[in-house]
Short mmCIF file of C-alpha atoms in Angstrom, two decimals:
data_model
loop_
_atom_site.label_atom_id
_atom_site.label_comp_id
_atom_site.label_asym_id
_atom_site.label_seq_id
_atom_site.Cartn_x
_atom_site.Cartn_y
_atom_site.Cartn_z
CA MET A 1 -45.63 120.07 43.77
CA ASN A 2 -47.47 122.76 45.67
CA HIS A 3 -50.88 124.19 44.84
CA ASP A 4 -49.52 126.93 42.56
CA GLU A 5 -47.32 124.55 40.61
CA ILE A 6 -50.29 122.23 40.15
CA SER A 7 -52.50 125.16 39.12
CA ASP A 8 -50.05 126.13 36.37
CA LEU A 9 -50.47 122.65 34.89
CA LEU A 10 -54.27 122.55 34.83
CA GLY A 11 -54.71 123.85 31.28
CA ALA A 12 -52.22 121.37 29.85
CA TYR A 13 -53.65 118.63 32.06
CA ALA A 14 -57.16 119.21 30.72
CA LEU A 15 -55.80 118.78 27.19
CA ASP A 16 -53.92 115.56 28.09
CA ALA A 17 -50.71 117.49 27.39
CA VAL A 18 -48.72 116.63 30.51
CA ASP A 19 -46.17 113.90 31.20
CA PRO A 20 -47.32 110.80 33.11
CA ASP A 21 -45.68 111.84 36.40
CA GLU A 22 -47.29 115.27 36.22
CA HIS A 23 -50.60 113.64 35.36
CA ALA A 24 -50.40 111.50 38.48
CA ALA A 25 -49.50 114.50 40.66
CA VAL A 26 -52.46 116.51 39.33
CA ASP A 27 -54.80 113.53 39.80
CA THR A 28 -53.79 113.29 43.44
CA HIS A 29 -54.28 116.99 43.97
CA LEU A 30 -57.69 117.02 42.29
CA ARG A 31 -59.04 114.49 44.74
CA GLU A 32 -58.51 117.07 47.47
CA CYS A 33 -59.13 120.37 45.73
CA ALA A 34 -62.61 121.27 44.51
CA ARG A 35 -61.46 124.58 43.02
CA CYS A 36 -58.91 122.91 40.76
CA ARG A 37 -61.43 120.22 39.79
CA ALA A 38 -63.82 122.95 38.72
CA GLU A 39 -61.08 124.65 36.70
CA VAL A 40 -60.21 121.43 34.85
CA GLN A 41 -63.89 120.88 34.09
CA ASP A 42 -64.13 124.44 32.77
CA HIS A 43 -61.14 123.87 30.49
CA ARG A 44 -62.68 120.64 29.20
CA GLU A 45 -65.98 122.34 28.45
CA THR A 46 -64.08 125.05 26.59
CA ALA A 47 -61.97 122.54 24.66
CA ALA A 48 -65.12 120.61 23.71
CA LEU A 49 -66.35 123.69 21.84
CA LEU A 50 -63.35 123.49 19.52
CA THR A 51 -64.78 120.30 18.05
CA PRO A 52 -67.55 120.84 15.50
CA SER A 53 -70.89 119.50 16.62
CA SER A 54 -72.37 119.34 13.14
CA GLY A 55 -70.49 116.29 11.87
CA ASP A 56 -72.64 113.25 11.30
CA ALA A 57 -71.86 110.14 13.24
CA PRO A 58 -71.04 107.40 10.73
CA GLU A 59 -73.87 104.85 10.54
CA HIS A 60 -71.55 101.90 9.88
CA LEU A 61 -69.68 102.77 13.06
CA TRP A 62 -72.91 102.59 15.05
CA GLN A 63 -73.58 99.16 13.54
CA ARG A 64 -70.15 98.10 14.72
CA ILE A 65 -70.72 99.48 18.23
CA ALA A 66 -74.18 97.92 18.49
CA GLY A 67 -72.77 94.61 17.26
CA SER A 68 -70.18 94.59 19.98
CA LEU A 69 -72.82 95.07 22.69
CA GLU A 70 -74.72 91.86 22.07
CA ALA A 71 -72.28 89.88 24.14
CA SER A 72 -72.78 92.05 27.20
CA PRO A 73 -74.95 90.35 29.82
CA PRO A 74 -77.75 92.61 31.01
CA GLY A 75 -78.18 92.70 34.74
CA PRO A 76 -79.29 95.12 37.39
CA ARG A 77 -77.04 98.06 38.04
CA LEU A 78 -77.21 101.50 39.46
CA ALA A 79 -76.78 104.59 37.36
CA PRO A 80 -75.61 107.18 37.52
CA VAL A 81 -73.43 106.77 40.55
CA GLU A 82 -70.02 108.04 41.48
CA GLY A 83 -67.41 105.34 41.03
CA GLY A 84 -70.13 102.75 41.36
CA THR A 85 -69.19 99.11 41.36
CA LEU A 86 -71.83 96.48 41.07
CA GLU A 87 -71.58 93.55 43.40
CA ARG A 88 -72.86 90.08 42.74
CA PRO A 89 -75.59 88.88 45.11
CA ARG A 90 -74.17 87.64 48.41
CA ARG A 91 -75.59 86.02 51.46
CA VAL A 92 -76.75 88.59 53.92
CA ALA A 93 -74.82 89.31 57.09
CA ARG A 94 -76.83 88.27 60.12
CA ALA A 95 -76.49 91.69 61.71
CA MET A 96 -78.17 93.21 58.70
CA VAL A 97 -81.10 90.80 58.78
CA ALA A 98 -81.70 91.77 62.39
CA ALA A 99 -81.45 95.43 61.49
CA LEU A 100 -83.93 95.02 58.66
CA ALA A 101 -86.33 93.13 60.90
CA ALA A 102 -86.13 95.99 63.37
CA ALA A 103 -86.67 98.37 60.50
CA ALA A 104 -89.93 96.69 59.60
CA VAL A 105 -91.22 97.72 63.01
CA ILE A 106 -90.16 101.30 62.52
CA VAL A 107 -91.75 101.35 59.11
CA ALA A 108 -94.97 99.99 60.54
CA VAL A 109 -95.03 102.90 62.96
CA LEU A 110 -94.32 105.36 60.19
CA GLY A 111 -96.65 103.56 57.84
CA VAL A 112 -99.41 106.12 57.98
CA GLN A 113 -97.02 108.84 56.97
CA VAL A 114 -95.60 106.75 54.18
CA ARG A 115 -98.96 106.39 52.50
CA GLU A 116 -99.76 110.07 52.54
CA GLN A 117 -98.51 110.70 49.05
CA ASP A 118 -100.05 114.11 48.60
CA GLN A 119 -98.10 115.78 51.35
CA ARG A 120 -94.72 114.90 50.12
CA ILE A 121 -94.60 116.62 46.78
CA ASP A 122 -93.58 119.97 48.27
CA GLN A 123 -90.82 118.28 50.24
CA LEU A 124 -89.20 117.28 47.00
CA GLN A 125 -88.38 120.75 45.79
CA SER A 126 -84.69 120.35 46.57
CA ALA A 127 -84.69 117.06 44.74
CA LEU A 128 -85.98 118.73 41.61
CA GLN A 129 -82.68 120.55 41.14
CA ASP A 130 -81.26 117.19 40.14
CA PRO A 131 -81.45 116.14 36.47
CA LEU A 132 -83.24 113.04 37.67
CA GLY A 133 -85.78 115.19 39.49
CA PRO A 134 -88.44 115.24 36.76
CA ALA A 135 -88.24 111.46 36.30
CA PHE A 136 -88.50 111.05 40.07
CA GLN A 137 -91.46 113.39 40.27
CA ALA A 138 -93.18 111.66 37.39
CA ALA A 139 -92.74 108.31 39.12
CA LEU A 140 -93.99 109.80 42.37
CA THR A 141 -97.21 111.11 40.90
CA ASP A 142 -97.93 107.99 38.86
CA PRO A 143 -100.68 106.07 40.71
CA ARG A 144 -99.12 102.78 39.64
CA SER A 145 -95.90 103.62 41.53
CA GLN A 146 -95.10 102.35 44.98
CA VAL A 147 -93.87 104.97 47.41
CA PHE A 148 -91.71 104.07 50.39
CA GLU A 149 -89.62 105.68 53.06
CA LEU A 150 -86.27 104.81 54.62
CA ALA A 151 -85.79 106.02 58.18
CA SER A 152 -82.99 106.12 60.72
CA ASP A 153 -83.25 104.28 64.01
CA ASP A 154 -84.26 107.42 65.91
CA GLY A 155 -86.62 108.58 63.21
CA GLN A 156 -84.73 111.85 62.79
CA LEU A 157 -83.64 111.14 59.22
CA THR A 158 -86.03 109.99 56.53
CA LEU A 159 -85.49 109.50 52.81
CA ARG A 160 -88.27 109.17 50.30
CA GLY A 161 -88.21 106.66 47.53
CA VAL A 162 -90.50 105.45 44.82
CA ILE A 163 -90.62 102.37 42.65
CA ALA A 164 -92.02 103.14 39.23
CA ALA A 165 -94.33 100.79 37.37
CA ASP A 166 -91.42 99.64 35.19
CA GLY A 167 -89.43 98.49 38.24
CA THR A 168 -87.05 101.46 38.35
CA GLY A 169 -86.44 102.62 41.90
CA TYR A 170 -85.65 106.22 42.82
CA LEU A 171 -84.31 107.36 46.15
CA ALA A 172 -83.96 111.01 47.16
CA ALA A 173 -80.80 110.74 49.21
CA ALA A 174 -79.79 114.40 49.51
CA ALA A 175 -80.72 114.50 53.21
CA LEU A 176 -77.96 112.04 54.09
CA PRO A 177 -75.16 113.86 55.95
CA ARG A 178 -72.26 114.62 53.62
CA LEU A 179 -69.36 112.18 54.10
CA SER A 180 -65.64 112.73 53.65
CA ARG A 181 -64.33 111.74 50.23
CA ASP A 182 -62.85 108.47 51.46
CA ARG A 183 -66.29 107.25 52.58
CA THR A 184 -69.40 106.35 50.64
CA TYR A 185 -73.01 105.43 51.13
CA GLN A 186 -74.05 102.06 49.80
CA LEU A 187 -77.58 100.95 48.94
CA TRP A 188 -78.83 97.45 49.70
CA GLY A 189 -81.94 95.53 48.69
CA ALA A 190 -83.30 92.61 50.69
CA THR A 191 -85.20 89.67 49.34
CA GLY A 192 -85.83 86.70 51.63
CA ASP A 193 -82.69 86.37 53.72
CA GLN A 194 -80.43 87.79 51.03
CA LEU A 195 -79.07 91.28 51.08
CA ILE A 196 -77.78 92.49 47.76
CA SER A 197 -75.69 95.54 46.99
CA LEU A 198 -77.62 97.80 44.63
CA GLY A 199 -74.79 100.24 44.28
CA VAL A 200 -72.23 102.56 45.75
CA LEU A 201 -73.76 106.03 46.06
CA GLY A 202 -70.73 108.20 46.77
CA PRO A 203 -70.20 110.54 49.73
CA HIS A 204 -72.98 112.99 48.91
CA PRO A 205 -75.68 111.44 46.73
CA ASP A 206 -78.69 113.39 45.50
CA ILE A 207 -81.27 111.34 43.62
CA VAL A 208 -80.20 107.84 42.70
CA THR A 209 -81.90 105.21 40.60
CA PHE A 210 -81.65 101.51 41.08
CA PRO A 211 -83.27 98.29 39.83
CA ALA A 212 -85.97 97.74 42.47
CA ASP A 213 -87.34 94.39 41.38
CA PRO A 214 -87.61 92.01 43.29
CA TYR A 215 -86.63 93.77 46.52
CA THR A 216 -89.14 94.79 49.14
CA ALA A 217 -86.80 96.19 51.79
CA PHE A 218 -83.91 98.59 51.41
CA ALA A 219 -81.11 99.90 53.57
CA VAL A 220 -78.31 102.43 53.23
CA THR A 221 -75.00 101.88 55.00
CA GLU A 222 -71.86 103.97 55.30
CA GLU A 223 -68.72 102.26 54.02
CA ASP A 224 -65.18 102.88 52.88
CA ARG A 225 -64.96 104.61 49.51
CA ALA A 226 -65.00 101.52 47.28
CA GLY A 227 -67.99 99.94 48.99
CA VAL A 228 -68.11 96.41 50.35
CA VAL A 229 -69.41 93.01 49.25
CA ALA A 230 -71.28 92.37 52.49
CA SER A 231 -71.75 95.02 55.14
CA THR A 232 -71.33 94.53 58.85
CA ASN A 233 -72.24 98.13 59.65
CA ALA A 234 -75.55 99.12 61.11
CA PRO A 235 -77.69 100.81 58.45
CA VAL A 236 -78.04 104.58 58.43
CA VAL A 237 -81.61 104.27 57.19
CA VAL A 238 -83.84 101.27 56.48
CA GLY A 239 -87.36 100.72 55.28
CA SER A 240 -89.62 98.51 53.23
CA THR A 241 -92.37 98.87 50.68
CA THR A 242 -94.78 96.59 52.50
CA MET B 1 -89.64 107.07 29.84
CA ARG B 2 -91.28 105.71 26.72
CA GLU B 3 -89.36 104.68 23.63
CA ASP B 4 -90.53 107.60 21.54
CA ASP B 5 -89.54 110.10 24.23
CA LEU B 6 -85.83 109.43 23.91
CA THR B 7 -85.22 112.12 21.33
CA GLN B 8 -86.70 114.63 23.81
CA ALA B 9 -84.76 113.29 26.79
CA SER B 10 -81.95 115.26 28.35
CA ASP B 11 -78.46 113.80 28.16
CA ALA B 12 -78.66 112.98 31.86
CA GLN B 13 -81.91 111.07 31.31
CA LEU B 14 -80.32 109.21 28.41
CA VAL B 15 -77.51 108.06 30.66
CA VAL B 16 -80.02 106.85 33.23
CA ALA B 17 -81.74 104.84 30.48
CA ILE B 18 -78.37 103.47 29.40
CA GLY B 19 -77.91 102.43 33.01
CA ARG B 20 -81.02 100.31 32.51
CA TRP B 21 -79.36 98.64 29.51
CA ARG B 22 -81.51 100.42 26.95
CA GLN B 23 -79.63 100.19 23.71
CA ASP B 24 -81.90 102.73 22.04
CA ALA B 25 -80.71 105.26 24.61
CA LEU B 26 -77.10 104.55 23.69
CA ALA B 27 -78.07 104.92 20.02
CA GLU B 28 -79.54 108.34 20.77
CA ALA B 29 -76.40 109.38 22.68
CA TYR B 30 -74.37 108.23 19.68
CA ARG B 31 -76.63 110.15 17.31
CA ARG B 32 -76.08 113.33 19.34
CA HIS B 33 -72.39 113.07 20.11
CA GLY B 34 -70.92 110.30 17.93
CA GLY B 35 -70.05 112.71 15.11
CA ALA B 36 -68.05 115.01 17.39
CA VAL B 37 -66.31 112.10 19.12
CA PHE B 38 -65.32 110.59 15.77
CA ALA B 39 -64.26 113.95 14.34
CA LEU B 40 -62.01 114.76 17.28
CA ALA B 41 -60.41 111.30 17.18
CA CYS B 42 -59.85 111.72 13.42
CA ARG B 43 -58.28 115.11 13.91
CA VAL B 44 -55.87 113.90 16.60
CA LEU B 45 -55.03 110.55 14.98
CA THR B 46 -55.28 111.54 11.29
CA ASP B 47 -56.40 107.96 10.71
CA ARG B 48 -60.05 107.03 10.21
CA LEU B 49 -59.69 103.38 11.21
CA LEU B 50 -57.96 104.22 14.48
CA ALA B 51 -60.51 106.97 15.08
CA GLU B 52 -63.33 104.45 14.66
CA GLU B 53 -61.71 102.24 17.26
CA VAL B 54 -61.50 105.15 19.67
CA ALA B 55 -65.14 106.15 19.10
CA GLN B 56 -66.25 102.57 19.58
CA ASP B 57 -64.26 102.39 22.80
CA VAL B 58 -65.88 105.60 24.06
CA PHE B 59 -69.45 104.42 23.52
CA VAL B 60 -68.89 100.85 24.66
CA ARG B 61 -67.44 102.23 27.88
CA LEU B 62 -70.45 104.50 28.32
CA TRP B 63 -72.61 101.40 27.91
CA HIS B 64 -70.76 99.44 30.56
CA GLU B 65 -69.94 102.25 32.97
CA PRO B 66 -72.60 104.97 32.69
CA GLY B 67 -71.97 105.81 36.35
CA ARG B 68 -68.67 107.43 35.40
CA PHE B 69 -70.64 110.32 33.94
CA ASP B 70 -71.72 112.76 36.62
CA PRO B 71 -74.20 115.33 35.25
CA GLN B 72 -73.36 117.64 38.16
CA ARG B 73 -69.82 118.01 36.92
CA GLY B 74 -70.28 118.85 33.27
CA SER B 75 -71.89 118.03 29.96
CA LEU B 76 -72.07 114.56 28.45
CA ARG B 77 -70.48 115.98 25.31
CA SER B 78 -67.35 117.21 27.10
CA PHE B 79 -67.22 113.97 29.10
CA LEU B 80 -67.24 111.86 25.92
CA LEU B 81 -64.82 114.15 24.08
CA ALA B 82 -62.39 114.12 27.02
CA HIS B 83 -62.44 110.32 26.97
CA ALA B 84 -61.98 110.23 23.19
CA HIS B 85 -59.12 112.72 23.39
CA ASN B 86 -57.41 110.78 26.14
CA ARG B 87 -57.63 107.52 24.18
CA ALA B 88 -56.50 109.15 20.96
CA VAL B 89 -53.52 110.76 22.66
CA ASP B 90 -52.57 107.43 24.22
CA ILE B 91 -52.47 105.94 20.75
CA VAL B 92 -50.54 108.86 19.31
CA ARG B 93 -47.94 108.48 22.03
CA SER B 94 -47.67 104.72 21.89
CA GLU B 95 -44.68 103.05 20.36
CA GLU B 96 -46.79 101.65 17.52
CA ALA B 97 -47.64 105.15 16.39
CA ARG B 98 -44.10 106.42 16.64
CA ARG B 99 -43.44 106.35 12.93
CA GLY B 100 -46.61 108.07 11.89
CA ARG B 101 -46.20 110.59 14.65
CA GLU B 102 -42.70 111.54 13.56
CA ARG B 103 -43.97 111.97 10.03
CA ARG B 104 -46.84 114.16 11.18
CA GLN B 105 -44.60 116.19 13.45
CA HIS B 106 -42.36 116.85 10.50
CA GLN B 107 -45.31 117.88 8.36
CA GLU B 108 -46.60 120.09 11.13
CA ARG B 109 -43.24 121.82 11.50
CA VAL B 110 -43.37 122.54 7.81
CA ARG B 111 -46.90 123.88 8.07
CA VAL B 112 -46.15 125.95 11.15
CA SER B 113 -43.13 127.54 9.53
CA ALA B 114 -45.14 128.23 6.41
CA GLY B 115 -47.75 129.91 8.57
CA GLU B 116 -50.67 127.81 7.45
CA ASP B 117 -52.41 124.65 8.43
CA VAL B 118 -54.41 123.15 5.58
CA GLU B 119 -56.10 120.48 7.65
CA GLY B 120 -56.95 123.05 10.28
CA ASP B 121 -58.47 125.37 7.71
CA VAL B 122 -60.91 122.69 6.62
CA TRP B 123 -61.69 121.90 10.24
CA ASP B 124 -62.26 125.56 11.03
CA LEU B 125 -65.01 125.78 8.44
CA THR B 126 -67.08 123.31 10.40
CA VAL B 127 -66.46 124.81 13.83
CA ALA B 128 -69.23 127.14 14.93
CA GLU B 129 -68.64 130.68 13.72
CA HIS B 130 -68.56 132.31 17.12
CA VAL B 131 -66.05 129.75 18.37
CA ARG B 132 -63.92 130.45 15.32
CA ASP B 133 -64.15 134.16 16.01
CA ALA B 134 -63.21 133.68 19.65
CA LEU B 135 -60.23 131.56 18.64
CA GLY B 136 -59.16 134.25 16.21
CA LEU B 137 -59.16 136.80 19.03
CA LEU B 138 -56.58 134.83 21.00
CA PRO B 139 -52.96 135.96 20.93
CA PRO B 140 -51.35 133.79 18.20
CA GLY B 141 -48.99 132.12 20.69
CA GLU B 142 -51.88 130.96 22.86
CA ARG B 143 -53.91 129.70 19.92
CA GLN B 144 -50.95 127.80 18.52
CA ALA B 145 -50.07 126.20 21.85
CA ILE B 146 -53.67 125.04 22.37
CA GLU B 147 -54.03 123.68 18.84
CA MET B 148 -50.73 121.82 18.86
CA ALA B 149 -51.44 120.30 22.25
CA TYR B 150 -55.11 119.50 21.76
CA PHE B 151 -55.23 118.51 18.11
CA GLY B 152 -51.59 117.47 17.72
CA GLY B 153 -51.70 115.23 20.79
CA LYS B 154 -48.44 116.74 22.06
CA THR B 155 -47.40 117.45 25.62
CA TYR B 156 -46.65 121.07 26.44
CA ARG B 157 -42.96 120.09 26.59
CA GLN B 158 -43.15 118.71 23.05
CA VAL B 159 -44.92 121.85 21.87
CA ALA B 160 -42.21 123.96 23.52
CA ALA B 161 -39.47 121.91 21.90
CA SER B 162 -40.93 122.12 18.41
CA LEU B 163 -41.51 125.87 18.72
CA GLY B 164 -38.22 126.58 20.47
CA GLU B 165 -40.08 128.28 23.34
CA PRO B 166 -39.53 127.85 27.09
CA GLU B 167 -41.69 125.06 28.56
CA GLY B 168 -43.10 127.34 31.25
CA THR B 169 -44.24 129.82 28.62
CA VAL B 170 -46.14 127.18 26.65
CA LYS B 171 -47.68 125.76 29.82
CA SER B 172 -48.92 129.21 30.81
CA ARG B 173 -50.17 130.01 27.32
CA ILE B 174 -52.33 126.91 27.22
CA ARG B 175 -53.96 127.78 30.52
CA SER B 176 -54.36 131.50 29.85
CA GLY B 177 -55.58 130.79 26.31
CA LEU B 178 -58.26 128.39 27.53
CA ARG B 179 -59.37 130.92 30.12
CA ARG B 180 -59.51 133.70 27.56
CA LEU B 181 -61.51 131.49 25.22
CA ARG B 182 -63.89 130.60 28.01
CA ASP B 183 -64.36 134.22 28.97
CA ASN B 184 -65.04 135.18 25.37
CA LEU B 185 -67.51 132.37 25.05
CA ALA B 186 -68.89 132.42 28.57
CA ASP B 187 -72.54 132.73 27.66
CA LEU B 188 -72.16 130.26 24.87
CA VAL B 189 -70.41 127.65 27.00
CA TRP B 190 -73.37 127.78 29.31
CA GLU B 191 -75.92 127.40 26.56
CA ASP B 192 -74.07 124.60 24.84
CA SER B 193 -72.91 122.57 27.78
CA ARG B 194 -75.84 122.64 30.15
CA GLU B 195 -79.02 120.76 29.70
CA PRO B 196 -82.08 123.00 29.40
#
C-alpha cells in the first residue's frame, strides 16, 4: 500500500475497524511516518471524547484490580520510557568498567562545576517543557538532593541529573543527539564492579526518571532499538555522584 | 511527591509514580479514568462481566508497563480508552463471542432500519453536551459509520456490508467524520486532552 492508501485507512485504523492485514500494513507505515502517527493520535483523542467522562468507576472493580497486583514483585524500573524493557542485573563488561574509571577522572575535573547548583537552574528551561520538568526542578532545588553531571569524553556534551531524597533519579537527556528510530539510548548504573541497565531511553529522550539507589556512577550508551543486556559500546556520557 | 498530593498531580506525574510501584497512584488513575474505560468496554461488549475483565486488563497493564504511555503523544485518557477499545474489539471478534455478536448485529440491523438506537440514546445523555451537539452536526452517514465501527466493534468492511454501502465510502466517512468532529471540537479537544 502506498502513502495515500494508508492515509485513507487511518480513521478506521484508529477505531480498530480494519482487518488484521491492513492493521499490520498501517503499523509498519506508522513507524516511518510522523504525520500519519499524529493523525492517528488526533483521531484517538477525538474518539475518546465520545465516551462520557462522568461515569463512576465501580469500587468493587478497583478492589479486584488491587487484589490482582499483590502478586507483582516490586523492583526498580524506569518510567516513563519508550518501549522500555527492564533488564536483570548482569556482570559488567570490562570495557565499561574501564570507561567508568576514566569517567571518574573527568568528573573530578568537572567537579567544581557540578557543585555549582545555583547556576544551572536557567539551563533547565528547555527541560521544563517536559511534564516531568516540575518534578525535576523540585528535586533540583531541594537541598537534600544530590546533583550530578554526565559528560562525554571530550567534555563537549554534558547532561544534568539529580537524585531526590527519596532515591528517585532524574536525568535531563534532551541534549543527546537525536538517533534514528532503530537506535536507542540506554542508561546504566554502576555499583561496585556491576553495571546494571536502568532502562532503555528511546532515540530522543527528554527528562527520564530512574531508581537511583544504590548506584553512584551512571553511563549512557547508544544501542540497537531494543537495548542490550550488557553493553560493549563506549559510553556517550558518564559521570558519578561522588 | 507526597501521598496527599496525588489528587493534584498531573496524569503524567501519576504515571511516573506508578513507575515507582505506587499503588495509590494507580488508584488515582483508576478514579479519574476507570469509569470511562469501563463504560466504553460495556458499550462495545454489552456485557458487564467481560467489560470488567477488559478494564482490569487495562489498569493491570498500566501498572506493569507504565512506560508504554508517552505523555508527549497524547492524553492518558485516550491512551487507556484506546487500549480498552482494542481489547474489547478483540473479544467481540473472537470465536467465543460469535454467537452474541450475531445476535447483536441482528438487533442493530433492526434498530438501524427503525431509525433509532435505544442504547445509544441512553449513552448520549451522559456524553458531554457539546460533544453531543458536534456529533449531531455530522452528516448522518458519517455519524453512523463512526458509531457502528467504534461502539459496534465492527470493521469498516462489516459496516459497509450491513449498510449495503461501498467499502471505500464507509472508510472515507469514518476518516472525514472524525476530522469534522475534531474540527468542531478543536478547542475542547485541547482543553480536555492536555494536562494544564
